[in-house]
Short mmCIF file of C-alpha atoms in Angstrom, two decimals:
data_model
loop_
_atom_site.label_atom_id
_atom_site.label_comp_id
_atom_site.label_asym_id
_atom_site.label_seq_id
_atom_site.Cartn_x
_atom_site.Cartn_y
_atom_site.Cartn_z
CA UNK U 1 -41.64 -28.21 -14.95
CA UNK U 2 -45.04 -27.14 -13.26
CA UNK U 3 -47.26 -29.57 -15.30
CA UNK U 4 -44.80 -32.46 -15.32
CA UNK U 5 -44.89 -32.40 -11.00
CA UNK U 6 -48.78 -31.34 -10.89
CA UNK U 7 -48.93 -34.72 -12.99
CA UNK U 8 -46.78 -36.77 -11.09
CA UNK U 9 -48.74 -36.19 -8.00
CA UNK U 10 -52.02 -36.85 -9.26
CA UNK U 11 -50.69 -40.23 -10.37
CA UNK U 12 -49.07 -40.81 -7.04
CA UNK U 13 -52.51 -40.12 -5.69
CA UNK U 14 -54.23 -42.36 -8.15
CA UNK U 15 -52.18 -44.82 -8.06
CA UNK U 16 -50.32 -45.61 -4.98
CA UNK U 17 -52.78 -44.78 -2.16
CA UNK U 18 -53.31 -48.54 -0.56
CA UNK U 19 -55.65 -47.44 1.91
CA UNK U 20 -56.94 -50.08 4.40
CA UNK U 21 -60.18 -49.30 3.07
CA UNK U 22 -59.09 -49.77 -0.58
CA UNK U 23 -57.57 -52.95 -0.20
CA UNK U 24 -60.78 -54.12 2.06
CA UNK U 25 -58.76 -56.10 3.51
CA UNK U 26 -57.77 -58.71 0.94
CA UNK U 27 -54.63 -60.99 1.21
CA UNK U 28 -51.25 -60.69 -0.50
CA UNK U 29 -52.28 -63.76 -3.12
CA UNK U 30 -56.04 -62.35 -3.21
CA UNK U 31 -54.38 -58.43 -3.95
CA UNK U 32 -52.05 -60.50 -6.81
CA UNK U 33 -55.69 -62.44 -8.41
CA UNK U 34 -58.06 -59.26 -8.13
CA UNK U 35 -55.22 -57.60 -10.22
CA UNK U 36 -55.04 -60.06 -12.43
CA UNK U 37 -58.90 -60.47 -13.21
CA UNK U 38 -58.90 -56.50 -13.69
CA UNK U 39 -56.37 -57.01 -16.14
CA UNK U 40 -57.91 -60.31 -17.45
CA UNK U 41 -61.23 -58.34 -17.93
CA UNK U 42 -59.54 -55.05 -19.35
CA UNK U 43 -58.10 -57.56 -21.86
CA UNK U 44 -61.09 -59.01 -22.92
CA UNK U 45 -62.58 -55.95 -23.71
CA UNK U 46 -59.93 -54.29 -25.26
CA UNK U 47 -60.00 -57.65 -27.92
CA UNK U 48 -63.96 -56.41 -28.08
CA UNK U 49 -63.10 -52.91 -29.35
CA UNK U 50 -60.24 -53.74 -31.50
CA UNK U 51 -62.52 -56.78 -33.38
CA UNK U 52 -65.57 -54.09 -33.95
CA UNK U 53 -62.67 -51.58 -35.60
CA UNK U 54 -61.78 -54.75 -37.77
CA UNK U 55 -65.56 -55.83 -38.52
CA UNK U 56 -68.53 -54.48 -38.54
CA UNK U 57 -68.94 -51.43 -35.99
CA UNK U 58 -71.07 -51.72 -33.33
CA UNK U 59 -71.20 -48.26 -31.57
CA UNK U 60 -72.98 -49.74 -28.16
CA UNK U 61 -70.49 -52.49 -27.99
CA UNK U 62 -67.52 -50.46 -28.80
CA UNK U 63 -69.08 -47.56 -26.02
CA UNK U 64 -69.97 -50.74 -23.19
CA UNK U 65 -66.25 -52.15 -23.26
CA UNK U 66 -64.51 -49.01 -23.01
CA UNK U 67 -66.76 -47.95 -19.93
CA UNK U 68 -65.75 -51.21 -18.60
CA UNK U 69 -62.49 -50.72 -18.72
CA UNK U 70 -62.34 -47.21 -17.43
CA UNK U 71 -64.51 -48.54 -14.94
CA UNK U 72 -61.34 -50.79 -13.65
CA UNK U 73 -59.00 -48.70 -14.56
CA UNK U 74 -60.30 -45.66 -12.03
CA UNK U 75 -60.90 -48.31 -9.35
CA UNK U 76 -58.21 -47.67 -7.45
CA UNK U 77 -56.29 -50.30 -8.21
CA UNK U 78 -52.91 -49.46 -6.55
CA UNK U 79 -54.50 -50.78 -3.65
CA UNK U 80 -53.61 -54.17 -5.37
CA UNK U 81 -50.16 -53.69 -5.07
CA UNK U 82 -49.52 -53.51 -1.14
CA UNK U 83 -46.74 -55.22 0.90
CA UNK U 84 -46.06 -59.09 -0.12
CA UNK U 85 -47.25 -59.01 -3.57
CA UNK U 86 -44.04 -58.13 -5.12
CA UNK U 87 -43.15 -61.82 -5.72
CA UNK U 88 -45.05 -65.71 -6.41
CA UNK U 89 -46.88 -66.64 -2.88
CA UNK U 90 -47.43 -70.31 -3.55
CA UNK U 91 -49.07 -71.34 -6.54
CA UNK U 92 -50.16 -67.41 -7.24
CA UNK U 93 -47.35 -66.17 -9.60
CA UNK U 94 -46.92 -62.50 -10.34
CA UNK U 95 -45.31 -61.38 -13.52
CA UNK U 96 -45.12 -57.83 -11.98
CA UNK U 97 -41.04 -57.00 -12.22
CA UNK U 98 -39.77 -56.19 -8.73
CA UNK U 99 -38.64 -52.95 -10.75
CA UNK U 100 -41.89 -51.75 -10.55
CA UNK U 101 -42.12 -51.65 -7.07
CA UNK U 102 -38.91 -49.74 -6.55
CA UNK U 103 -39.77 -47.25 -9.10
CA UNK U 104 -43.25 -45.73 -7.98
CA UNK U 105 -42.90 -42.31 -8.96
CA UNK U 106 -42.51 -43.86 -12.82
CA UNK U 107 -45.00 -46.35 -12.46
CA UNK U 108 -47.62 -43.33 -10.69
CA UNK U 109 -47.06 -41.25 -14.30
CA UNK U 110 -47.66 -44.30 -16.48
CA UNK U 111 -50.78 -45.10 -14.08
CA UNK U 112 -52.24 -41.61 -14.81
CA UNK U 113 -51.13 -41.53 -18.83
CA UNK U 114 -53.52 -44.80 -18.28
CA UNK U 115 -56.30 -43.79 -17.06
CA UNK U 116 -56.40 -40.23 -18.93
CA UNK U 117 -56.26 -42.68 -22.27
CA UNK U 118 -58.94 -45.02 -20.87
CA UNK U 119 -61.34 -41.98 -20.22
CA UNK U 120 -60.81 -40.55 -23.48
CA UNK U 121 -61.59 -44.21 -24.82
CA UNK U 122 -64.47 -43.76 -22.95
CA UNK U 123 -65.39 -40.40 -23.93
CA UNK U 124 -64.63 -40.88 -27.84
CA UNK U 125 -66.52 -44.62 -28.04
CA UNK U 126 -69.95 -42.88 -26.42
CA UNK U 127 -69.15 -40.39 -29.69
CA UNK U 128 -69.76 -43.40 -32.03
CA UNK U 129 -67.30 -42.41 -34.80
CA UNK U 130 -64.86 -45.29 -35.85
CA UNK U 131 -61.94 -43.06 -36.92
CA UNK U 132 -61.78 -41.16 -33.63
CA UNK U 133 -62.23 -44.51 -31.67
CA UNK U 134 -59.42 -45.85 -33.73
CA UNK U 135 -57.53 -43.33 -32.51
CA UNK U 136 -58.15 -43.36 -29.15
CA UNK U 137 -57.72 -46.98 -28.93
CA UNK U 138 -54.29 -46.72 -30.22
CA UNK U 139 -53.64 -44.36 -27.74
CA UNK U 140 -54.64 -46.71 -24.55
CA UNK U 141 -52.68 -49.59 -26.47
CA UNK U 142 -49.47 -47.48 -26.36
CA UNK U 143 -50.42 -46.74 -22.83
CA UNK U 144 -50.96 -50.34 -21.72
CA UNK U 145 -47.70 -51.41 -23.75
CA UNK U 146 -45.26 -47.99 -21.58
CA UNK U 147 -46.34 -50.40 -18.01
CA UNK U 148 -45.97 -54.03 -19.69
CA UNK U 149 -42.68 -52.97 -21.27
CA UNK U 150 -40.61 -51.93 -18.67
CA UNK U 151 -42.09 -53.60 -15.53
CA UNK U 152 -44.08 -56.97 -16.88
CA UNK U 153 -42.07 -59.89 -17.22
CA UNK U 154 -42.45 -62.51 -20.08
CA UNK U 155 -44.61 -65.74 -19.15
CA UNK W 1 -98.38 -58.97 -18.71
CA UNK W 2 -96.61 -56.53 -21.41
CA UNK W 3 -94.08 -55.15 -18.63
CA UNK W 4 -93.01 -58.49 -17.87
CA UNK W 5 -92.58 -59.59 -21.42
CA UNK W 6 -90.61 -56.58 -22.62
CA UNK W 7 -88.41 -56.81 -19.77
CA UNK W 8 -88.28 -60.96 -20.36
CA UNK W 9 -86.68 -59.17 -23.96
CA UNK W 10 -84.38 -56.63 -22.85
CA UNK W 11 -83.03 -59.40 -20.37
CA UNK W 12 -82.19 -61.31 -23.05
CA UNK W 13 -80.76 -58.98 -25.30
CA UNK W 14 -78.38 -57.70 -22.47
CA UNK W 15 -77.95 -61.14 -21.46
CA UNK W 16 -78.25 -63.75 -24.39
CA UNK W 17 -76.72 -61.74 -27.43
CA UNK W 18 -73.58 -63.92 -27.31
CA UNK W 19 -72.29 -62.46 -30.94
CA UNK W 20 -68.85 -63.82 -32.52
CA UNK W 21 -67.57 -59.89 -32.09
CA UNK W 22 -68.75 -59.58 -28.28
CA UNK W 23 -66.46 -62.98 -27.75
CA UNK W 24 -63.77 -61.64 -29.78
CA UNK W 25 -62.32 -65.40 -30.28
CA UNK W 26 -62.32 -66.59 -26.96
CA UNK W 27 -62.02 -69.89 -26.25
CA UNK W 28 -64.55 -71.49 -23.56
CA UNK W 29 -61.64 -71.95 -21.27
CA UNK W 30 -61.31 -68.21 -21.56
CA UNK W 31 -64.93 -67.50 -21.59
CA UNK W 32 -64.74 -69.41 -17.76
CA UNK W 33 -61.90 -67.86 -16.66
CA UNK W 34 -62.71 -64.15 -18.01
CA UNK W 35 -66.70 -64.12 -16.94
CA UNK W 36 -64.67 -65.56 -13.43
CA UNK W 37 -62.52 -62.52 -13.67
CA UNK W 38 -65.09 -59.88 -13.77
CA UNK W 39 -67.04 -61.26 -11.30
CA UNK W 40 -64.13 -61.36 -8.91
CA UNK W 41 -63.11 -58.01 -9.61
CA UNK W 42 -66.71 -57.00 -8.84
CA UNK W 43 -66.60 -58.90 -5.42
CA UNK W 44 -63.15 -56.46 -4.48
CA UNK W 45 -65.17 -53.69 -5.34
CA UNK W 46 -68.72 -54.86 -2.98
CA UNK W 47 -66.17 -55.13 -0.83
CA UNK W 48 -64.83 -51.90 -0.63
CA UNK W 49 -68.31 -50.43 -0.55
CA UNK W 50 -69.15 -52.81 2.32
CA UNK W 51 -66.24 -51.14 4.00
CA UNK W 52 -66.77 -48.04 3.54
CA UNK W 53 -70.15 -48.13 4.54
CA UNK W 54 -69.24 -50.10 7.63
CA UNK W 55 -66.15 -47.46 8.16
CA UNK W 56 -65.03 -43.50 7.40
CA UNK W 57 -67.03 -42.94 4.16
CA UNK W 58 -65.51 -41.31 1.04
CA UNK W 59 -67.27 -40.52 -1.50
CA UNK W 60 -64.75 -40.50 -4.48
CA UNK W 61 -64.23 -44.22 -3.50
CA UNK W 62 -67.32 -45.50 -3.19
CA UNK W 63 -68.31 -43.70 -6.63
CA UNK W 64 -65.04 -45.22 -8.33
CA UNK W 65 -66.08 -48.81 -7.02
CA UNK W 66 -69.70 -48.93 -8.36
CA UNK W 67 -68.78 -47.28 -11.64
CA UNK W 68 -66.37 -50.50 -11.82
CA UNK W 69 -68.99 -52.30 -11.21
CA UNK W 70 -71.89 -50.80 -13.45
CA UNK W 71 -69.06 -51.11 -16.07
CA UNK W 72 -68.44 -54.76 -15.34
CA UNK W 73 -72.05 -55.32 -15.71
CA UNK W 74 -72.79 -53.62 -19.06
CA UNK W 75 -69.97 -54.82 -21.27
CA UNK W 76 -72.00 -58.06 -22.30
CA UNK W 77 -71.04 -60.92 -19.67
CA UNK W 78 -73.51 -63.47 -21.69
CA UNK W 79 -71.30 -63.74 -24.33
CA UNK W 80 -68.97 -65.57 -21.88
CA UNK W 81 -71.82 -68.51 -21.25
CA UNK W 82 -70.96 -69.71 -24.70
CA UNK W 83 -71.47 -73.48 -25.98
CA UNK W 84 -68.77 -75.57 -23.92
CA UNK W 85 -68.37 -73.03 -20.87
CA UNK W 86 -71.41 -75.08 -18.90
CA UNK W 87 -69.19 -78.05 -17.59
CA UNK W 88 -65.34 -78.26 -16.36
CA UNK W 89 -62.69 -78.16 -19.09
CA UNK W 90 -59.57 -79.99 -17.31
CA UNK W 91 -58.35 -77.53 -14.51
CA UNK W 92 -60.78 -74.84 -15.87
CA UNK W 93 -63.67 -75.34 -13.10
CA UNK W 94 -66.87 -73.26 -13.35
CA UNK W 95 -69.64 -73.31 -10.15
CA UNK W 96 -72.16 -72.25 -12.99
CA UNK W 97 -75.24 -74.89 -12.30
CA UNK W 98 -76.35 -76.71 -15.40
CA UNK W 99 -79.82 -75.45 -14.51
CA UNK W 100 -78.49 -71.97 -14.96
CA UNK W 101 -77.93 -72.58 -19.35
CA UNK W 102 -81.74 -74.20 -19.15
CA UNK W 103 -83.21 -71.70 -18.03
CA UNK W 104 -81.92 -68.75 -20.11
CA UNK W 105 -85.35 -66.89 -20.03
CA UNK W 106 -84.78 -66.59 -15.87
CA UNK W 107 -81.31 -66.43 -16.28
CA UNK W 108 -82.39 -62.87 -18.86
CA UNK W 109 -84.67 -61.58 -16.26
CA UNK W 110 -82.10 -61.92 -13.47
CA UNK W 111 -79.44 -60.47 -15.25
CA UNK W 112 -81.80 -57.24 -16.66
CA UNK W 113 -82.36 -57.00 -12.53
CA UNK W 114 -78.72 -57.34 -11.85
CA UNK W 115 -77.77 -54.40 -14.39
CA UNK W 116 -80.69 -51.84 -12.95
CA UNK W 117 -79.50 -52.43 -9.88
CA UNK W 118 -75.97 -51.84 -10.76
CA UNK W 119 -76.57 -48.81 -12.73
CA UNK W 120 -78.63 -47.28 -9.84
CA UNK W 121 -75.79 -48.20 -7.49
CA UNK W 122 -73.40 -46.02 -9.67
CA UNK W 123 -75.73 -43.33 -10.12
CA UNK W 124 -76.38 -43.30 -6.15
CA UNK W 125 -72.92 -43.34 -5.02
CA UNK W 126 -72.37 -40.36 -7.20
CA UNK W 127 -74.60 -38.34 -5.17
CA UNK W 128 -72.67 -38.86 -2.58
CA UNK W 129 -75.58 -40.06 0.72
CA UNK W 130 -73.95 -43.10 2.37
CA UNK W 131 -78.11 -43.41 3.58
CA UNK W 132 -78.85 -43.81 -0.15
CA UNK W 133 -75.79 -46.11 -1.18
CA UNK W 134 -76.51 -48.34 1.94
CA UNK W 135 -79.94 -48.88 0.20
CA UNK W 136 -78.72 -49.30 -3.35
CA UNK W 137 -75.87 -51.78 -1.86
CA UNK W 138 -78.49 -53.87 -0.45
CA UNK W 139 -80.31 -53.87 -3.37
CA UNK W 140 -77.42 -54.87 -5.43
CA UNK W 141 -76.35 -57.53 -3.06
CA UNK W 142 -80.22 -58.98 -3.44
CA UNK W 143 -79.57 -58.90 -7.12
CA UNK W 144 -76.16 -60.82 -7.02
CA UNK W 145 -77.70 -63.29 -4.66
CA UNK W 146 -81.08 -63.86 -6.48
CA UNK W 147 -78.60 -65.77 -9.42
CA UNK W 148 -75.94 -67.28 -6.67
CA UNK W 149 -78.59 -69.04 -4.67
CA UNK W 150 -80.14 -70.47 -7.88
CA UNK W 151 -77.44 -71.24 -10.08
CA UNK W 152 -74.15 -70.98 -8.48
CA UNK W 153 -72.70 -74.49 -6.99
CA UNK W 154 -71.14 -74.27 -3.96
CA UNK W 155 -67.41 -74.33 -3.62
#
């Protein structure tokens, strides 16, 4: 059970530690949009890497978007996710389940698979080899899909 | 004049190269809103340097926020400035000047600036001198403002 809990607290720490500092002092709806443009931009590059494994390769491109997602995805973002922001605050809706915010200790393990498989992105795009980035990018896929399955609700 | 004209290039290269695989099939609406997205999620992150600076400093944050940054800045943020994305498209608003697409040759050297700056930012912060990240910071914030002040409308 040793590496299970060793993981489970490193994703608690990663994850779920809303310092004041961390959240710099941003608003409920402002925690809610600054989550939402990390995803937004995480998205966009993620389309980046999967169009280069479909066309024509570009190793720099392939190696720039998955540094900018690991980028946002070591930010700290848990700090996003702090009192208030469970639910739609005017016209800034959340498709975050309220399951997610009951269940931290799952959500803290699927933060860390995360950001393990957005490093490795990382670390196999500056590589250059297509196959291996294939991989990898399967990988983060199944890693996005483990949080949007169980605690993102459909628009 | 050579340095000035080779970095006039590699501005526009980092800036300008707005290829069909960087925008992965975005639409301009999306180009607005995602280039809007990354810069927000850039501002969180100033922020949280800012207030760490300003505050108890730790290190592992302030590294984490300018990596986010650097790899905000290097993933190719011209190819969002696409044809279409230089005026309002219904409730899609962008504060992007017109001057700003006129100029593209300032708009490459600015940008070139911009990404030094944000590179030297992560590679300060991960030294760890809160004497030598309040310099880079400022530096960084000179280079965000040099574009805002010329070609960002007001709110």
């Amino acid at each position: 059970m040793k590496p299970i809990l060793a993981s489970t607290a490193v994703g608690l720490v990663a994850f779920a530690l809303a310092s004041t500092t961390l959240a710099a002092n941003l608003t409920p709806e402002e925690q809610i949009e600054t989550r939402q443009a990390g995803y937004s931009f995480m998205g966009w590059n993620m389309g980046k890497i999967k169009a280069n494994l479909d066309g024509d390769y570009n190793a720099d491109q392939v190696s720039a978007a998955a540094n900018a997602i690991a980028g946002i995805a070591n930010s700290g973002m848990g700090a996003l996710y702090g009192p208030g922001t469970d639910k739609d605050i005017g016209n800034v809706k959340t498709y975050v389940k309220p399951e997610f915010f009951q269940n931290m200790e799952d959500v803290g393990k699927i933060a860390t698979n995360f950001n393990e498989a957005a490093n490795n992105m990382a670390e196999v795009a500056a590589g250059g080899k297509p196959a291996a980035v294939n991989t990898a990018f399967g990988n983060l896929g199944q890693a996005c899909k483990a949080c949007h399955d169980k605690y993102r609700a459909d628009k």
